[in-house]
């Protein structure tokens, strides 16, 4: 099932009275929404603004007719929520309107806010080093699968073709790679002193 | 590690099968840390890509749930449009738009085919050879109109005597050929599954070639 069709099915179920289906949509898109709004409001406020965006999206869900992809509609809500946050903080409004597609294309280096603290930068560098080492230490088949997925953006079907293995095997390898790397990553992210970052 | 964790991983990548959605929905209660787990996986991906967004590792699902715990459930009065129908509707709109653009281009090409000879005849003095156009050569004319010096002649009156054909008559004959062209093209297009101005031009060129190879 394509990503768009999966989202549409989850939206349909949420609209039909299954709120847990919206939970799955949150799980799917929370990282991208946080990353998107962080370009407006900074890393510190990004999770709160993202949370607010999802709440607004849930309340507006009956009005979503499917004329656009769900993530496009969600990202538009997230950008508007972030802009409102900026205005409410009496910051200078953005000089130009940012299209959803343009916002996605902005690299992580093009931060519109400069709230990154030295501690956050240090943690980020630490995490990136730990992840790189963990990936390098993975068995070759797991490393190849997760690399093709995360860096090349290939679908499971494309990865299966590239690695000459069933799609189910690809899915299993990507999951196991994530599980192994998370054993290294989780202690860094969940350190009590870093939880506010 | 739970059995459904692999499904959460597939969900993150948009690769979850439709028949697995129910299983995953039922497992959410058994996996209260699903939000933390998937946010960590997202952080792995962003770190691999060199994206430094610390907030990506945060789980906001619990906050969203808490805020919406008292919200009424949605309940659509009319059954929502099925996924396949909405996607089909968007595909149909795209298809009609591209077909419309093709028809517009084909119509422009046809107009040029009709008008260029007209303009040429209007500007060329009588007696100049009127060259057969691609359009006029692509379909068997009910009666051949030879391109000769001087007025066109036709030996179709049954007597064998040549009959001079004026410009108006030639224009009418060309219109007839063009109309027949469109009708045959439409039928050919349906059979061959070709479309758009390229298909039209390809059809016209093919028939012009066939004409030129006839003895």
mmCIF file of N, CA, C and O in Angstrom, chain B residues 93-153:
data_model
loop_
_atom_site.group_PDB
_atom_site.id
_atom_site.type_symbol
_atom_site.label_atom_id
_atom_site.label_comp_id
_atom_site.label_asym_id
_atom_site.label_seq_id
_atom_site.Cartn_x
_atom_site.Cartn_y
_atom_site.Cartn_z
ATOM 1 N N UNK B 93 -9.452 13.273 -12.990
ATOM 2 C CA UNK B 93 -9.279 14.689 -13.297
ATOM 3 C C UNK B 93 -8.003 14.903 -14.060
ATOM 4 O O UNK B 93 -7.962 15.652 -15.021
ATOM 5 N N UNK B 94 -6.905 14.207 -13.664
ATOM 6 C CA UNK B 94 -5.645 14.392 -14.365
ATOM 7 C C UNK B 94 -5.767 13.886 -15.792
ATOM 8 O O UNK B 94 -5.229 14.471 -16.725
ATOM 9 N N UNK B 95 -6.502 12.743 -15.964
ATOM 10 C CA UNK B 95 -6.636 12.161 -17.300
ATOM 11 C C UNK B 95 -7.415 13.097 -18.213
ATOM 12 O O UNK B 95 -7.054 13.314 -19.357
ATOM 13 N N UNK B 96 -8.504 13.653 -17.689
ATOM 14 C CA UNK B 96 -9.302 14.561 -18.514
ATOM 15 C C UNK B 96 -8.495 15.797 -18.870
ATOM 16 O O UNK B 96 -8.592 16.308 -19.984
ATOM 17 N N UNK B 97 -7.722 16.286 -17.932
ATOM 18 C CA UNK B 97 -6.936 17.476 -18.220
ATOM 19 C C UNK B 97 -5.930 17.186 -19.319
ATOM 20 O O UNK B 97 -5.785 17.969 -20.255
ATOM 21 N N UNK B 98 -5.232 16.034 -19.216
ATOM 22 C CA UNK B 98 -4.234 15.728 -20.232
ATOM 23 C C UNK B 98 -4.910 15.434 -21.561
ATOM 24 O O UNK B 98 -4.402 15.805 -22.608
ATOM 25 N N UNK B 99 -6.091 14.768 -21.524
ATOM 26 C CA UNK B 99 -6.803 14.507 -22.775
ATOM 27 C C UNK B 99 -7.261 15.815 -23.401
ATOM 28 O O UNK B 99 -7.168 16.009 -24.618
ATOM 29 N N UNK B 100 -7.765 16.711 -22.574
ATOM 30 C CA UNK B 100 -8.211 18.001 -23.078
ATOM 31 C C UNK B 100 -7.067 18.772 -23.704
ATOM 32 O O UNK B 100 -7.219 19.397 -24.760
ATOM 33 N N UNK B 101 -5.909 18.716 -23.066
ATOM 34 C CA UNK B 101 -4.751 19.410 -23.618
ATOM 35 C C UNK B 101 -4.365 18.784 -24.953
ATOM 36 O O UNK B 101 -4.014 19.481 -25.902
ATOM 37 N N UNK B 102 -4.459 17.443 -25.040
ATOM 38 C CA UNK B 102 -4.128 16.769 -26.294
ATOM 39 C C UNK B 102 -5.105 17.141 -27.394
ATOM 40 O O UNK B 102 -4.710 17.372 -28.541
ATOM 41 N N UNK B 103 -6.380 17.171 -27.040
ATOM 42 C CA UNK B 103 -7.383 17.530 -28.043
ATOM 43 C C UNK B 103 -7.163 18.951 -28.517
ATOM 44 O O UNK B 103 -7.271 19.250 -29.719
ATOM 45 N N UNK B 104 -6.836 19.838 -27.597
ATOM 46 C CA UNK B 104 -6.601 21.240 -27.976
ATOM 47 C C UNK B 104 -5.406 21.334 -28.903
ATOM 48 O O UNK B 104 -5.433 22.064 -29.908
ATOM 49 N N UNK B 105 -4.372 20.582 -28.600
ATOM 50 C CA UNK B 105 -3.190 20.618 -29.463
ATOM 51 C C UNK B 105 -3.506 20.023 -30.827
ATOM 52 O O UNK B 105 -3.075 20.547 -31.864
ATOM 53 N N UNK B 106 -4.261 18.933 -30.855
ATOM 54 C CA UNK B 106 -4.616 18.314 -32.131
ATOM 55 C C UNK B 106 -5.478 19.264 -32.952
ATOM 56 O O UNK B 106 -5.322 19.368 -34.175
ATOM 57 N N UNK B 107 -6.386 19.954 -32.288
ATOM 58 C CA UNK B 107 -7.239 20.906 -33.003
ATOM 59 C C UNK B 107 -6.406 22.039 -33.574
ATOM 60 O O UNK B 107 -6.643 22.500 -34.702
ATOM 61 N N UNK B 108 -5.422 22.497 -32.839
ATOM 62 C CA UNK B 108 -4.545 23.569 -33.341
ATOM 63 C C UNK B 108 -3.778 23.089 -34.556
ATOM 64 O O UNK B 108 -3.626 23.815 -35.545
ATOM 65 N N UNK B 109 -3.300 21.857 -34.496
ATOM 66 C CA UNK B 109 -2.558 21.298 -35.625
ATOM 67 C C UNK B 109 -3.457 21.192 -36.841
ATOM 68 O O UNK B 109 -3.062 21.525 -37.964
ATOM 69 N N UNK B 110 -4.698 20.736 -36.603
ATOM 70 C CA UNK B 110 -5.634 20.602 -37.722
ATOM 71 C C UNK B 110 -5.949 21.948 -38.334
ATOM 72 O O UNK B 110 -6.043 22.086 -39.557
ATOM 73 N N UNK B 111 -6.138 22.941 -37.499
ATOM 74 C CA UNK B 111 -6.406 24.296 -38.017
ATOM 75 C C UNK B 111 -5.246 24.774 -38.871
ATOM 76 O O UNK B 111 -5.441 25.382 -39.921
ATOM 77 N N UNK B 112 -4.044 24.510 -38.417
ATOM 78 C CA UNK B 112 -2.872 24.945 -39.196
ATOM 79 C C UNK B 112 -2.838 24.220 -40.526
ATOM 80 O O UNK B 112 -2.537 24.806 -41.567
ATOM 81 N N UNK B 113 -3.181 22.932 -40.521
ATOM 82 C CA UNK B 113 -3.179 22.154 -41.757
ATOM 83 C C UNK B 113 -4.189 22.718 -42.742
ATOM 84 O O UNK B 113 -3.971 22.754 -43.951
ATOM 85 N N UNK B 114 -5.331 23.149 -42.217
ATOM 86 C CA UNK B 114 -6.380 23.675 -43.094
ATOM 87 C C UNK B 114 -6.026 25.062 -43.562
ATOM 88 O O UNK B 114 -6.192 25.397 -44.743
ATOM 89 N N UNK B 115 -5.565 25.893 -42.673
ATOM 90 C CA UNK B 115 -5.399 27.312 -42.980
ATOM 91 C C UNK B 115 -4.169 27.584 -43.835
ATOM 92 O O UNK B 115 -4.184 28.477 -44.681
ATOM 93 N N UNK B 116 -3.100 26.846 -43.636
ATOM 94 C CA UNK B 116 -1.863 27.141 -44.395
ATOM 95 C C UNK B 116 -2.085 27.012 -45.897
ATOM 96 O O UNK B 116 -1.735 27.912 -46.652
ATOM 97 N N UNK B 117 -2.695 25.934 -46.376
ATOM 98 C CA UNK B 117 -2.936 25.884 -47.823
ATOM 99 C C UNK B 117 -3.864 26.988 -48.288
ATOM 100 O O UNK B 117 -3.723 27.533 -49.379
ATOM 101 N N UNK B 118 -4.873 27.324 -47.478
ATOM 102 C CA UNK B 118 -5.787 28.399 -47.833
ATOM 103 C C UNK B 118 -5.033 29.700 -48.019
ATOM 104 O O UNK B 118 -5.224 30.418 -48.994
ATOM 105 N N UNK B 119 -4.160 29.981 -47.059
ATOM 106 C CA UNK B 119 -3.396 31.219 -47.151
ATOM 107 C C UNK B 119 -2.460 31.175 -48.344
ATOM 108 O O UNK B 119 -2.270 32.174 -49.047
ATOM 109 N N UNK B 120 -1.889 29.995 -48.571
ATOM 110 C CA UNK B 120 -0.959 29.883 -49.689
ATOM 111 C C UNK B 120 -1.696 30.118 -50.993
ATOM 112 O O UNK B 120 -1.237 30.801 -51.879
ATOM 113 N N UNK B 121 -2.893 29.528 -51.156
ATOM 114 C CA UNK B 121 -3.672 29.734 -52.379
ATOM 115 C C UNK B 121 -4.093 31.180 -52.532
ATOM 116 O O UNK B 121 -4.189 31.697 -53.642
ATOM 117 N N UNK B 122 -4.355 31.804 -51.422
ATOM 118 C CA UNK B 122 -4.778 33.208 -51.501
ATOM 119 C C UNK B 122 -3.641 34.098 -51.951
ATOM 120 O O UNK B 122 -3.857 35.111 -52.610
ATOM 121 N N UNK B 123 -2.423 33.729 -51.634
ATOM 122 C CA UNK B 123 -1.293 34.588 -51.987
ATOM 123 C C UNK B 123 -0.639 34.171 -53.293
ATOM 124 O O UNK B 123 -0.017 34.978 -53.967
ATOM 125 N N UNK B 124 -0.762 32.909 -53.698
ATOM 126 C CA UNK B 124 -0.097 32.483 -54.934
ATOM 127 C C UNK B 124 -0.973 32.811 -56.141
ATOM 128 O O UNK B 124 -2.199 32.670 -56.085
ATOM 129 N N UNK B 125 -0.362 33.223 -57.235
ATOM 130 C CA UNK B 125 -1.135 33.546 -58.443
ATOM 131 C C UNK B 125 -1.726 32.281 -59.053
ATOM 132 O O UNK B 125 -1.236 31.182 -58.824
ATOM 133 N N UNK B 126 -2.805 32.404 -59.819
ATOM 134 C CA UNK B 126 -3.417 31.228 -60.430
ATOM 135 C C UNK B 126 -2.435 30.560 -61.390
ATOM 136 O O UNK B 126 -1.629 31.209 -62.035
ATOM 137 N N UNK B 127 -2.588 29.263 -61.449
ATOM 138 C CA UNK B 127 -1.709 28.539 -62.346
ATOM 139 C C UNK B 127 -0.517 27.960 -61.642
ATOM 140 O O UNK B 127 0.170 27.096 -62.184
ATOM 141 N N UNK B 128 -0.271 28.370 -60.430
ATOM 142 C CA UNK B 128 0.855 27.811 -59.691
ATOM 143 C C UNK B 128 0.465 26.442 -59.159
ATOM 144 O O UNK B 128 -0.681 26.210 -58.775
ATOM 145 N N UNK B 129 1.396 25.515 -59.183
ATOM 146 C CA UNK B 129 1.091 24.160 -58.700
ATOM 147 C C UNK B 129 0.689 24.233 -57.243
ATOM 148 O O UNK B 129 1.362 24.842 -56.422
ATOM 149 N N UNK B 130 -0.440 23.597 -56.948
ATOM 150 C CA UNK B 130 -0.910 23.551 -55.553
ATOM 151 C C UNK B 130 -0.467 22.219 -54.983
ATOM 152 O O UNK B 130 -0.977 21.184 -55.366
ATOM 153 N N UNK B 131 0.500 22.236 -54.097
ATOM 154 C CA UNK B 131 1.042 20.988 -53.555
ATOM 155 C C UNK B 131 0.032 20.330 -52.633
ATOM 156 O O UNK B 131 -0.730 21.003 -51.941
ATOM 157 N N UNK B 132 0.026 18.985 -52.668
ATOM 158 C CA UNK B 132 -0.824 18.231 -51.756
ATOM 159 C C UNK B 132 -0.311 18.415 -50.346
ATOM 160 O O UNK B 132 0.873 18.315 -50.063
ATOM 161 N N UNK B 133 -1.214 18.693 -49.417
ATOM 162 C CA UNK B 133 -0.810 18.803 -48.031
ATOM 163 C C UNK B 133 -0.764 17.428 -47.398
ATOM 164 O O UNK B 133 -1.291 16.461 -47.947
ATOM 165 N N UNK B 134 -0.164 17.324 -46.217
ATOM 166 C CA UNK B 134 -0.140 16.050 -45.498
ATOM 167 C C UNK B 134 -1.556 15.590 -45.232
ATOM 168 O O UNK B 134 -1.909 14.434 -45.400
ATOM 169 N N UNK B 135 -2.408 16.506 -44.804
ATOM 170 C CA UNK B 135 -3.783 16.132 -44.476
ATOM 171 C C UNK B 135 -4.507 15.620 -45.704
ATOM 172 O O UNK B 135 -5.186 14.602 -45.667
ATOM 173 N N UNK B 136 -4.369 16.310 -46.806
ATOM 174 C CA UNK B 136 -5.111 15.904 -47.993
ATOM 175 C C UNK B 136 -4.545 14.629 -48.566
ATOM 176 O O UNK B 136 -5.219 13.908 -49.270
ATOM 177 N N UNK B 137 -3.292 14.295 -48.265
ATOM 178 C CA UNK B 137 -2.711 13.087 -48.821
ATOM 179 C C UNK B 137 -2.908 11.887 -47.942
ATOM 180 O O UNK B 137 -2.613 10.770 -48.313
ATOM 181 N N UNK B 138 -3.445 12.084 -46.702
ATOM 182 C CA UNK B 138 -3.485 11.004 -45.742
ATOM 183 C C UNK B 138 -4.715 10.136 -45.892
ATOM 184 O O UNK B 138 -4.773 9.057 -45.358
ATOM 185 N N UNK B 139 -5.693 10.593 -46.546
ATOM 186 C CA UNK B 139 -6.947 9.847 -46.646
ATOM 187 C C UNK B 139 -7.283 9.734 -48.112
ATOM 188 O O UNK B 139 -7.095 10.669 -48.879
ATOM 189 N N UNK B 140 -7.811 8.585 -48.490
ATOM 190 C CA UNK B 140 -8.224 8.434 -49.879
ATOM 191 C C UNK B 140 -9.373 9.375 -50.172
ATOM 192 O O UNK B 140 -10.455 9.265 -49.591
ATOM 193 N N UNK B 141 -9.155 10.307 -51.005
ATOM 194 C CA UNK B 141 -10.201 11.250 -51.360
ATOM 195 C C UNK B 141 -11.246 10.514 -52.189
ATOM 196 O O UNK B 141 -10.922 9.598 -52.942
ATOM 197 N N UNK B 142 -12.483 10.906 -51.990
ATOM 198 C CA UNK B 142 -13.521 10.266 -52.814
ATOM 199 C C UNK B 142 -13.199 10.394 -54.305
ATOM 200 O O UNK B 142 -13.433 9.508 -55.096
ATOM 201 N N UNK B 143 -12.675 11.569 -54.668
ATOM 202 C CA UNK B 143 -12.237 11.738 -56.052
ATOM 203 C C UNK B 143 -10.882 12.401 -56.014
ATOM 204 O O UNK B 143 -10.656 13.371 -55.299
ATOM 205 N N UNK B 144 -9.976 11.869 -56.742
ATOM 206 C CA UNK B 144 -8.618 12.401 -56.698
ATOM 207 C C UNK B 144 -8.606 13.799 -57.272
ATOM 208 O O UNK B 144 -9.196 14.081 -58.308
ATOM 209 N N UNK B 145 -7.941 14.664 -56.558
ATOM 210 C CA UNK B 145 -7.767 16.024 -57.067
ATOM 211 C C UNK B 145 -6.292 16.181 -57.323
ATOM 212 O O UNK B 145 -5.504 16.351 -56.408
ATOM 213 N N UNK B 146 -5.899 16.086 -58.545
ATOM 214 C CA UNK B 146 -4.476 16.089 -58.869
ATOM 215 C C UNK B 146 -3.921 17.481 -58.704
ATOM 216 O O UNK B 146 -4.583 18.478 -58.968
ATOM 217 N N UNK B 147 -2.666 17.518 -58.261
ATOM 218 C CA UNK B 147 -1.974 18.797 -58.137
ATOM 219 C C UNK B 147 -1.253 19.058 -59.428
ATOM 220 O O UNK B 147 -0.294 18.382 -59.776
ATOM 221 N N UNK B 148 -1.776 19.946 -60.197
ATOM 222 C CA UNK B 148 -1.168 20.235 -61.500
ATOM 223 C C UNK B 148 -1.015 21.719 -61.645
ATOM 224 O O UNK B 148 -1.558 22.503 -60.865
ATOM 225 N N UNK B 149 -0.336 22.087 -62.633
ATOM 226 C CA UNK B 149 -0.288 23.497 -62.954
ATOM 227 C C UNK B 149 -1.656 23.960 -63.427
ATOM 228 O O UNK B 149 -2.374 23.244 -64.128
ATOM 229 N N UNK B 150 -2.021 25.104 -63.019
ATOM 230 C CA UNK B 150 -3.305 25.627 -63.443
ATOM 231 C C UNK B 150 -4.420 25.095 -62.585
ATOM 232 O O UNK B 150 -4.187 24.445 -61.570
ATOM 233 N N UNK B 151 -5.604 25.341 -62.953
ATOM 234 C CA UNK B 151 -6.737 24.881 -62.159
ATOM 235 C C UNK B 151 -6.737 23.360 -62.085
ATOM 236 O O UNK B 151 -6.350 22.663 -63.019
ATOM 237 N N UNK B 152 -7.237 22.885 -60.959
ATOM 238 C CA UNK B 152 -7.287 21.437 -60.789
ATOM 239 C C UNK B 152 -8.297 20.862 -61.781
ATOM 240 O O UNK B 152 -9.291 21.488 -62.130
ATOM 241 N N UNK B 153 -8.039 19.658 -62.235
ATOM 242 C CA UNK B 153 -8.951 19.016 -63.175
ATOM 243 C C UNK B 153 -9.428 17.713 -62.573
ATOM 244 O O UNK B 153 -8.803 17.101 -61.733
#
